[in-house]
């Protein structure tokens, strides 16, 4: 079976998380991803959060599957020449350096267009043009600057960041979409273009519903928020704790075993079309016709009491028992699943969303596979490359360098092998 991006060659100049997530997805869709790394150390994440001495970290391996690695000192004159040669033969250059770093290597947009007018140059930056455009940014900075932190957490607590890497992996996803869109447009125009995904923009895009609520706030209080009816609303969208972000109220409720198990909880949505079913399941049939509970509007000021009553029922069941019963009645709900539970979930293993990969020095480990399934482009997850494992192969097969040229380069130190 062919792959969706067969024939697309990516010059992957990414590091840490945001850029690598993007190029990993493209690799899973069939692109040939050539990861350029600094000789000696490579992507800094190879050595970060290590669990096994002298072995590439899970941080690195889980973000760099299905790629090839070449080491090039991009500040060495000969290294620059190799980079330029790669620009000539690749379709897309992806980078997420701090602002200005690529220009300082000599790879300005003007130079790239000179070398290859069909080149698509895709960048992740912390911020788009504006007062912060020169700033370096990591995940949690983006979560804070993109509106996620101010709207996450409890009303009486500080802003909170979320474990989902919406700043890094979220922006990588945005960038991947920009790249395939630019590739599609190139079919018609023959020209490359620049693609920018700023982390602040990506997070704000994912927080779209909160900007919606900011504007609703000008017309009255937000009745589905836990602050209603007794709490205070200021002039900015408050933190909504575990309230649902949509039109159907929801909450996290305790289940049997919550006293000792930090994840014995279920998310419960009081979807209006199944209100009758909810009342029957929890034994409160009276609420079906009671004018104080019968319609979504009259329930809004009573949500706290309603969820406390439902919780009396969920506390008598495990989260899985509650899930089974509620689903028989089409009541939307979801157990709070821990990473320990997800790692052994058979359905996720079957679909390839969680896969076991064999790595040459680490051995077997679990990773998250391609979450996007294409019926005509299957994903096989392969191990991340060891540092520089494909340097020779890329010089010979992609750049068509002969033995003499390869030897000269090795001796120059541009590949980190001076004197070899
Ligand atoms: N050979 C030689 N030098 C190399 C190289 C190579 N193969 N690859 C990178 N470098 C150099 C760069 O040229 C740069 O040098 P310069 O500053 O002297 O010009 C240097 O390495 C550092 O790059 P930088 O991107 O500034 O790394 P950093 O570790 O200081 O900062 C980030 C890391 C993530 C904060 C920064 O890259 C950033 O803000 N990126 C954009 C936003 C982003 O993607 N953030 C999320 C990361 S998950």
Short mmCIF file of C-alpha atoms and ligand atoms in Angstrom, two decimals:
data_model
loop_
_atom_site.label_atom_id
_atom_site.label_comp_id
_atom_site.label_asym_id
_atom_site.label_seq_id
_atom_site.Cartn_x
_atom_site.Cartn_y
_atom_site.Cartn_z
CA UNK A 1 0.00 0.00 0.00
CA UNK A 2 1.34 3.46 -0.88
CA UNK A 3 1.34 6.35 1.56
CA UNK A 4 -0.46 9.67 1.26
CA UNK A 5 2.76 11.73 1.28
CA UNK A 6 4.96 9.37 -0.73
CA UNK A 7 7.50 11.42 -2.68
CA UNK A 8 7.43 14.40 -0.31
CA UNK A 9 10.84 15.13 1.22
CA UNK A 10 11.04 17.14 4.43
CA UNK A 11 14.14 18.92 5.70
CA UNK A 12 13.39 18.65 9.39
CA UNK A 13 15.25 21.31 11.30
CA UNK A 14 13.07 20.97 14.39
CA UNK A 15 13.87 20.32 18.02
CA UNK A 16 12.17 19.83 21.39
CA UNK A 17 8.43 19.13 20.97
CA UNK A 18 6.36 21.44 18.77
CA UNK A 19 8.26 21.01 15.49
CA UNK A 20 9.05 17.30 15.96
CA UNK A 21 5.34 16.45 16.51
CA UNK A 22 4.58 18.07 13.16
CA UNK A 23 7.29 16.26 11.20
CA UNK A 24 6.51 12.95 12.93
CA UNK A 25 2.93 13.18 11.64
CA UNK A 26 4.19 13.92 8.13
CA UNK A 27 6.54 10.92 8.37
CA UNK A 28 3.62 8.73 9.44
CA UNK A 29 1.76 9.86 6.35
CA UNK A 30 4.70 8.71 4.22
CA UNK A 31 7.00 11.74 3.83
CA UNK A 32 10.77 11.15 3.88
CA UNK A 33 11.76 13.20 6.92
CA UNK A 34 15.45 14.09 7.20
CA UNK A 35 16.19 15.40 10.66
CA UNK A 36 19.20 17.73 10.80
CA UNK A 37 20.91 17.67 14.18
CA UNK A 38 23.86 19.31 15.82
CA UNK A 39 26.90 16.95 15.84
CA UNK A 40 27.67 15.47 19.25
CA UNK A 41 24.48 16.31 21.10
CA UNK A 42 21.68 16.37 18.57
CA UNK A 43 18.20 17.46 19.56
CA UNK A 44 18.51 18.54 23.20
CA UNK A 45 15.66 16.22 24.19
CA UNK A 46 17.80 13.16 23.44
CA UNK A 47 19.42 13.76 26.80
CA UNK A 48 16.52 15.28 28.75
CA UNK A 49 14.40 13.37 31.32
CA UNK A 50 16.46 10.24 30.72
CA UNK A 51 15.24 7.07 32.40
CA UNK A 52 18.13 4.87 31.20
CA UNK A 53 21.75 6.13 31.18
CA UNK A 54 23.26 6.83 27.73
CA UNK A 55 20.07 5.89 25.90
CA UNK A 56 17.93 8.36 23.95
CA UNK A 57 15.17 9.56 26.26
CA UNK A 58 11.52 8.67 25.81
CA UNK A 59 10.99 12.40 25.36
CA UNK A 60 13.01 12.17 22.13
CA UNK A 61 12.03 8.71 20.92
CA UNK A 62 8.29 9.38 21.26
CA UNK A 63 8.48 12.52 19.09
CA UNK A 64 10.83 11.39 16.35
CA UNK A 65 9.62 8.07 14.98
CA UNK A 66 9.98 7.19 11.29
CA UNK A 67 12.64 9.88 10.63
CA UNK A 68 16.23 9.76 9.37
CA UNK A 69 18.98 11.64 11.22
CA UNK A 70 21.90 13.52 9.69
CA UNK A 71 24.39 15.52 11.76
CA UNK A 72 25.52 18.84 10.27
CA UNK A 73 27.18 21.79 11.98
CA UNK A 74 25.05 24.51 10.44
CA UNK A 75 27.58 27.18 11.43
CA UNK A 76 30.49 25.50 9.64
CA UNK A 77 31.01 26.82 6.06
CA UNK A 78 31.00 23.30 4.62
CA UNK A 79 27.98 22.42 6.76
CA UNK A 80 26.16 25.42 5.32
CA UNK A 81 26.91 24.14 1.82
CA UNK A 82 25.41 20.75 2.64
CA UNK A 83 22.34 22.43 4.11
CA UNK A 84 21.90 24.48 0.96
CA UNK A 85 22.23 21.32 -1.13
CA UNK A 86 19.49 19.75 0.96
CA UNK A 87 17.27 22.81 0.48
CA UNK A 88 17.60 22.30 -3.29
CA UNK A 89 16.25 18.74 -3.16
CA UNK A 90 13.60 18.97 -0.43
CA UNK A 91 9.95 20.07 -0.68
CA UNK A 92 9.49 21.48 2.81
CA UNK A 93 11.81 22.93 5.44
CA UNK A 94 10.32 22.77 8.94
CA UNK A 95 11.94 24.65 11.82
CA UNK A 96 11.13 25.86 15.29
CA UNK A 97 14.24 27.76 16.31
CA UNK A 98 14.12 30.91 18.36
CA UNK A 99 13.30 33.93 16.19
CA UNK A 100 16.24 34.93 13.99
CA UNK A 101 18.29 31.71 14.40
CA UNK A 102 17.66 30.45 10.87
CA UNK A 103 18.56 33.85 9.38
CA UNK A 104 21.79 33.81 11.39
CA UNK A 105 22.65 30.48 9.72
CA UNK A 106 22.27 32.24 6.38
CA UNK A 107 19.01 30.50 5.53
CA UNK A 108 16.88 33.59 5.02
CA UNK A 109 13.60 33.27 3.13
CA UNK A 110 15.18 35.17 0.22
CA UNK A 111 18.09 32.70 0.07
CA UNK A 112 15.79 29.69 0.31
CA UNK A 113 13.66 30.97 -2.57
CA UNK A 114 16.81 31.50 -4.62
CA UNK A 115 17.91 27.93 -3.96
CA UNK A 116 14.50 26.36 -4.49
CA UNK A 117 11.45 28.42 -5.49
CA UNK A 118 9.19 25.43 -4.82
CA UNK A 119 10.32 25.20 -1.19
CA UNK A 120 7.69 25.51 1.54
CA UNK A 121 9.23 26.96 4.68
CA UNK A 122 7.21 26.13 7.77
CA UNK A 123 7.94 27.61 11.18
CA UNK A 124 6.66 27.37 14.71
CA UNK A 125 7.28 30.52 16.71
CA UNK A 126 6.03 31.50 20.15
CA UNK A 127 4.24 34.61 18.93
CA UNK A 128 3.23 36.05 15.60
CA UNK A 129 4.30 39.55 14.50
CA UNK A 130 3.85 42.05 17.34
CA UNK A 131 5.42 43.09 20.63
CA UNK A 132 6.50 39.57 21.63
CA UNK A 133 7.69 38.28 18.26
CA UNK A 134 11.32 37.95 19.38
CA UNK A 135 10.55 35.94 22.52
CA UNK A 136 11.52 32.34 23.14
CA UNK A 137 8.55 30.26 24.18
CA UNK A 138 7.91 26.88 25.78
CA UNK A 139 4.65 24.96 26.26
CA UNK A 140 3.38 26.54 29.46
CA UNK A 141 4.26 30.06 28.33
CA UNK A 142 2.02 29.49 25.32
CA UNK A 143 -0.76 28.09 27.49
CA UNK A 144 -0.60 31.24 29.58
CA UNK A 145 -0.28 33.71 26.70
CA UNK A 146 -2.95 31.97 24.60
CA UNK A 147 -5.74 32.24 27.18
CA UNK A 148 -5.83 28.62 28.37
CA UNK A 149 -4.39 29.19 31.85
CA UNK A 150 -6.63 32.13 32.77
CA UNK A 151 -9.69 30.00 31.99
CA UNK A 152 -8.48 26.74 33.59
CA UNK A 153 -8.75 25.86 37.26
CA UNK A 154 -11.06 26.71 40.13
CA UNK A 155 -12.51 30.13 40.80
CA UNK A 156 -10.74 30.48 44.15
CA UNK A 157 -7.35 29.21 42.91
CA UNK A 158 -4.56 30.47 40.64
CA UNK A 159 -4.53 30.01 36.84
CA UNK A 160 -3.68 26.43 35.88
CA UNK A 161 -1.88 24.80 32.97
CA UNK A 162 -3.21 21.55 31.52
CA UNK A 163 -1.30 18.31 30.96
CA UNK A 164 -2.38 18.18 27.31
CA UNK A 165 0.45 19.82 25.36
CA UNK A 166 -1.78 22.22 23.49
CA UNK A 167 1.03 24.76 23.05
CA UNK A 168 3.61 22.38 21.59
CA UNK A 169 1.82 19.38 20.10
CA UNK A 170 -1.25 21.52 19.38
CA UNK A 171 0.83 23.97 17.35
CA UNK A 172 2.63 21.10 15.62
CA UNK A 173 -0.76 19.88 14.42
CA UNK A 174 -1.67 23.33 13.16
CA UNK A 175 1.63 23.53 11.31
CA UNK A 176 1.17 20.11 9.70
CA UNK A 177 -2.17 21.25 8.29
CA UNK A 178 -0.53 24.43 6.97
CA UNK A 179 2.17 22.37 5.26
CA UNK A 180 -0.13 19.95 3.45
CA UNK A 181 -2.33 22.90 2.42
CA UNK A 182 0.71 24.71 0.99
CA UNK A 183 1.77 21.53 -0.82
CA UNK A 184 -1.70 21.34 -2.33
CA UNK A 185 -1.57 24.98 -3.47
CA UNK A 186 1.87 24.40 -4.95
CA UNK A 187 0.33 21.87 -7.33
CA UNK A 188 -1.51 24.77 -8.95
CA UNK A 189 1.04 27.59 -8.61
CA UNK A 190 4.37 25.75 -8.77
CA UNK A 191 5.56 28.07 -6.00
CA UNK A 192 6.47 27.45 -2.39
CA UNK A 193 5.44 29.76 0.42
CA UNK A 194 6.03 30.46 4.10
CA UNK A 195 3.81 28.79 6.69
CA UNK A 196 3.76 30.17 10.22
CA UNK A 197 2.02 28.65 13.23
CA UNK A 198 2.50 30.77 16.33
CA UNK A 199 1.97 28.96 19.62
CA UNK A 200 -0.11 31.79 21.10
CA UNK A 201 -2.40 31.66 18.05
CA UNK A 202 -2.70 27.87 18.19
CA UNK A 203 -3.64 27.89 21.89
CA UNK A 204 -6.12 30.72 21.38
CA UNK A 205 -7.66 28.79 18.49
CA UNK A 206 -8.15 25.85 20.84
CA UNK A 207 -9.64 28.26 23.41
CA UNK A 208 -12.11 29.67 20.87
CA UNK A 209 -15.10 28.89 23.13
CA UNK A 210 -13.65 31.10 25.85
CA UNK A 211 -13.47 34.12 23.53
CA UNK A 212 -17.09 33.30 22.73
CA UNK A 213 -17.87 33.46 26.45
CA UNK A 214 -15.97 36.74 26.83
CA UNK A 215 -18.42 38.33 24.42
CA UNK A 216 -21.46 36.64 25.99
CA UNK A 217 -20.35 38.10 29.32
CA UNK A 218 -21.09 41.60 28.00
CA UNK A 219 -24.75 40.57 27.82
CA UNK A 220 -25.11 38.96 31.23
CA UNK A 221 -23.65 36.32 33.52
CA UNK A 222 -22.66 32.89 32.20
CA UNK A 223 -25.35 30.69 33.64
CA UNK A 224 -23.63 27.37 32.96
CA UNK A 225 -20.53 28.46 34.92
CA UNK A 226 -20.16 27.29 38.56
CA UNK A 227 -20.10 30.96 39.66
CA UNK A 228 -23.83 31.16 38.84
CA UNK A 229 -26.07 31.91 40.70
CA UNK A 230 -24.24 32.72 43.96
CA UNK A 231 -20.69 33.69 42.91
CA UNK A 232 -19.27 36.85 41.39
CA UNK A 233 -18.48 37.50 37.74
CA UNK A 234 -15.83 40.08 36.88
CA UNK A 235 -15.21 41.56 33.46
CA UNK A 236 -13.11 38.65 32.11
CA UNK A 237 -14.13 35.02 31.54
CA UNK A 238 -13.55 33.26 34.86
CA UNK A 239 -12.13 29.81 35.48
CA UNK A 240 -14.92 27.28 34.99
CA UNK A 241 -13.51 24.37 37.03
CA UNK A 242 -14.87 21.18 35.46
CA UNK A 243 -18.00 22.71 33.98
CA UNK A 244 -18.69 21.75 30.40
CA UNK A 245 -17.57 24.23 27.74
CA UNK A 246 -20.63 23.53 25.61
CA UNK A 247 -24.38 24.00 25.87
CA UNK A 248 -24.93 20.84 27.94
CA UNK A 249 -23.95 21.15 31.61
CA UNK A 250 -21.39 18.64 32.86
CA UNK A 251 -19.24 17.88 35.87
CA UNK A 252 -16.69 15.44 37.28
CA UNK A 253 -18.29 13.23 39.91
CA UNK A 254 -16.87 10.83 42.46
CA UNK A 255 -17.26 7.10 41.93
CA UNK A 256 -16.84 4.10 44.23
CA UNK A 257 -13.31 4.03 45.59
CA UNK A 258 -12.59 7.76 45.24
CA UNK A 259 -11.28 7.92 48.82
CA UNK A 260 -8.13 5.99 47.83
CA UNK A 261 -8.03 6.07 44.02
CA UNK A 262 -7.25 9.56 42.65
CA UNK A 263 -8.89 8.63 39.34
CA UNK A 264 -12.14 7.06 40.57
CA UNK A 265 -14.27 9.73 38.90
CA UNK A 266 -16.55 10.05 35.91
CA UNK A 267 -17.44 12.99 33.69
CA UNK A 268 -21.22 13.25 33.59
CA UNK A 269 -23.19 15.39 31.13
CA UNK A 270 -26.80 16.26 31.87
CA UNK A 271 -27.72 16.34 28.20
CA UNK A 272 -31.25 17.73 27.87
CA UNK A 273 -32.63 15.07 25.49
CA UNK A 274 -31.88 12.32 28.05
CA UNK A 275 -32.97 14.20 31.19
CA UNK A 276 -35.82 11.73 31.76
CA UNK A 277 -33.39 8.80 31.56
CA UNK A 278 -31.00 10.49 33.99
CA UNK A 279 -33.82 10.98 36.52
CA UNK A 280 -34.88 7.35 36.20
CA UNK A 281 -31.33 5.95 36.54
CA UNK A 282 -30.60 7.91 39.71
CA UNK A 283 -34.08 7.29 41.15
CA UNK A 284 -35.35 10.88 41.01
CA UNK A 285 -38.38 10.38 38.71
CA UNK A 286 -40.06 13.33 40.45
CA UNK A 287 -37.65 15.73 38.69
CA UNK A 288 -39.06 14.76 35.27
CA UNK A 289 -42.21 16.82 35.80
CA UNK A 290 -41.15 19.08 38.70
CA UNK A 291 -41.32 22.67 37.30
CA UNK A 292 -38.04 23.46 39.13
CA UNK A 293 -36.15 20.72 37.23
CA UNK A 294 -38.09 19.85 34.07
CA UNK A 295 -36.35 22.18 31.58
CA UNK A 296 -32.70 23.12 30.95
CA UNK A 297 -33.27 26.79 31.85
CA UNK A 298 -34.80 26.14 35.27
CA UNK A 299 -32.05 23.63 36.03
CA UNK A 300 -29.21 26.14 35.50
CA UNK A 301 -29.41 27.82 38.95
CA UNK A 302 -29.64 24.34 40.55
CA UNK A 303 -26.73 22.61 38.81
CA UNK A 304 -24.65 22.33 41.97
CA UNK A 305 -27.45 20.55 43.82
CA UNK A 306 -28.30 18.41 40.76
CA UNK A 307 -24.73 17.19 40.34
CA UNK A 308 -24.42 16.56 44.09
CA UNK A 309 -27.52 14.35 43.87
CA UNK A 310 -26.25 12.49 40.81
CA UNK A 311 -22.94 12.01 42.64
CA UNK A 312 -24.76 10.18 45.44
CA UNK A 313 -25.61 7.62 42.73
CA UNK A 314 -22.21 7.53 40.97
CA UNK A 315 -20.49 6.97 44.34
CA UNK A 316 -22.28 3.62 44.56
CA UNK A 317 -20.68 2.41 41.30
CA UNK A 318 -17.15 2.10 39.96
CA UNK A 319 -16.44 4.44 37.05
CA UNK A 320 -16.67 1.49 34.65
CA UNK A 321 -19.98 0.25 36.13
CA UNK A 322 -21.41 3.76 35.91
CA UNK A 323 -20.17 4.07 32.31
CA UNK A 324 -21.87 0.82 31.34
CA UNK A 325 -25.20 1.67 32.94
CA UNK A 326 -25.30 5.26 31.65
CA UNK A 327 -24.42 4.22 28.11
CA UNK A 328 -27.33 1.80 28.05
CA UNK A 329 -29.46 4.95 28.36
CA UNK A 330 -27.43 7.03 25.88
CA UNK A 331 -26.33 9.38 28.67
CA UNK A 332 -23.01 11.00 27.63
CA UNK A 333 -20.29 10.28 30.18
CA UNK A 334 -16.64 9.25 30.37
CA UNK A 335 -14.45 7.62 33.02
CA UNK A 336 -11.37 9.51 34.18
CA UNK A 337 -8.69 7.22 32.76
CA UNK A 338 -5.16 7.23 34.12
CA UNK A 339 -2.07 6.80 31.93
CA UNK A 340 -1.65 3.40 33.61
CA UNK A 341 -5.09 2.35 32.39
CA UNK A 342 -4.63 3.80 28.90
CA UNK A 343 -1.31 1.97 28.47
CA UNK A 344 -3.06 -1.41 28.72
CA UNK A 345 -6.36 -0.54 27.01
CA UNK A 346 -6.84 -3.32 24.40
CA UNK A 347 -8.92 -1.20 21.98
CA UNK A 348 -6.18 1.45 21.72
CA UNK A 349 -3.59 -1.26 21.06
CA UNK A 350 -5.80 -2.75 18.35
CA UNK A 351 -6.19 0.54 16.47
CA UNK A 352 -2.49 1.42 16.74
CA UNK A 353 -3.15 4.49 18.88
CA UNK A 354 -0.91 2.92 21.53
CA UNK A 355 1.91 0.86 20.04
CA UNK A 356 4.98 -1.00 21.24
CA UNK A 357 8.16 -0.04 19.41
CA UNK A 358 11.54 -1.76 19.45
CA UNK A 359 14.49 0.64 19.73
CA UNK A 360 18.09 -0.45 19.01
CA UNK A 361 19.53 0.67 22.35
CA UNK A 362 16.44 1.10 24.54
CA UNK A 363 14.58 -2.11 23.70
CA UNK A 364 10.78 -2.16 23.75
CA UNK A 365 8.71 0.80 24.89
CA UNK A 366 5.20 2.13 24.43
CA UNK A 367 4.34 5.14 22.36
CA UNK A 368 1.30 6.96 21.04
CA UNK A 369 0.92 6.05 17.38
CA UNK A 370 -0.75 8.08 14.66
CA UNK A 371 -4.05 9.37 16.06
CA UNK A 372 -5.28 10.21 12.54
CA UNK A 373 -6.35 7.14 10.58
CA UNK A 374 -6.38 7.14 6.78
CA UNK A 375 -8.08 4.13 5.16
CA UNK A 376 -5.68 4.17 2.19
CA UNK A 377 -2.44 5.14 3.94
CA UNK A 378 -1.59 2.86 6.84
CA UNK A 379 0.90 3.95 9.51
CA UNK A 380 3.67 1.66 10.73
CA UNK A 381 5.54 3.22 13.61
CA UNK A 382 9.30 2.65 13.46
CA UNK A 383 12.00 3.60 15.97
CA UNK A 384 13.46 7.09 16.15
CA UNK A 385 16.93 7.31 14.57
CA UNK A 386 20.15 7.22 16.57
CA UNK A 387 22.07 10.48 16.27
CA UNK A 388 23.53 10.79 12.77
CA UNK A 389 22.57 7.23 11.87
CA UNK A 390 21.74 8.23 8.29
CA UNK A 391 24.39 10.88 7.64
CA UNK A 392 26.33 8.79 5.14
CA UNK A 393 23.21 7.39 3.48
CA UNK A 394 21.69 10.85 2.97
CA UNK A 395 24.90 12.32 1.56
CA UNK A 396 25.18 9.49 -0.96
CA UNK A 397 21.57 8.64 -1.82
CA UNK A 398 19.82 11.99 -1.50
CA UNK A 399 22.64 14.39 -2.43
CA UNK A 400 24.48 11.96 -4.71
CA UNK A 401 27.90 12.80 -3.21
CA UNK A 402 30.72 10.47 -4.25
CA UNK A 403 33.28 8.86 -1.92
CA UNK A 404 35.74 11.75 -2.36
CA UNK A 405 33.18 14.42 -1.43
CA UNK A 406 31.95 12.42 1.57
CA UNK A 407 35.51 11.92 2.80
CA UNK A 408 36.30 15.64 2.40
CA UNK A 409 33.25 16.59 4.34
CA UNK A 410 34.03 14.16 7.12
CA UNK A 411 37.56 15.53 7.38
CA UNK A 412 36.31 19.13 7.47
CA UNK A 413 34.49 18.72 10.78
CA UNK A 414 31.20 19.95 9.30
CA UNK A 415 29.55 16.64 10.19
CA UNK A 416 31.15 16.51 13.61
CA UNK A 417 33.78 13.99 12.58
CA UNK A 418 36.84 16.21 12.06
CA UNK A 419 40.00 14.28 11.47
CA UNK A 420 38.15 11.02 10.93
N1 LIG B 1 24.57 23.21 14.15
C1 LIG B 1 25.02 24.34 14.75
N2 LIG B 1 24.23 25.17 15.46
C2 LIG B 1 22.93 24.80 15.57
C3 LIG B 1 22.40 23.65 14.97
C4 LIG B 1 23.28 22.82 14.23
N3 LIG B 1 22.88 21.72 13.61
N4 LIG B 1 21.08 23.57 15.26
C5 LIG B 1 20.79 24.66 16.02
N5 LIG B 1 21.90 25.40 16.21
C6 LIG B 1 22.02 26.66 16.93
C7 LIG B 1 21.16 27.76 16.35
O1 LIG B 1 21.76 28.28 15.20
C8 LIG B 1 21.11 28.73 17.52
O2 LIG B 1 22.27 29.52 17.51
P1 LIG B 1 22.29 31.14 17.59
O3 LIG B 1 21.31 31.53 18.63
O4 LIG B 1 23.72 31.41 17.96
O5 LIG B 1 21.93 31.66 16.25
C9 LIG B 1 21.23 27.84 18.73
O6 LIG B 1 21.51 26.53 18.23
C10 LIG B 1 20.05 27.75 19.63
O7 LIG B 1 18.81 27.68 18.97
P2 LIG B 1 17.50 28.12 19.76
O8 LIG B 1 16.32 27.83 18.91
O9 LIG B 1 17.68 29.53 20.22
O10 LIG B 1 17.51 27.11 21.00
P3 LIG B 1 17.27 27.37 22.54
O11 LIG B 1 17.52 26.05 23.20
O12 LIG B 1 18.04 28.51 23.09
O13 LIG B 1 15.71 27.75 22.65
C11 LIG B 1 13.36 27.35 22.30
C12 LIG B 1 14.74 26.73 22.59
C13 LIG B 1 12.40 26.20 22.14
C14 LIG B 1 12.95 28.24 23.47
C15 LIG B 1 13.44 28.20 21.00
O14 LIG B 1 13.97 27.39 19.97
C16 LIG B 1 12.09 28.76 20.56
O15 LIG B 1 11.57 29.70 21.14
N6 LIG B 1 11.52 28.17 19.50
C17 LIG B 1 10.28 28.66 18.89
C18 LIG B 1 9.09 28.26 19.73
C19 LIG B 1 9.00 26.80 19.99
O16 LIG B 1 8.98 25.98 19.09
N7 LIG B 1 8.86 26.47 21.27
C20 LIG B 1 8.47 25.16 21.68
C21 LIG B 1 9.54 24.25 21.86
S1 LIG B 1 8.83 22.70 22.26
#
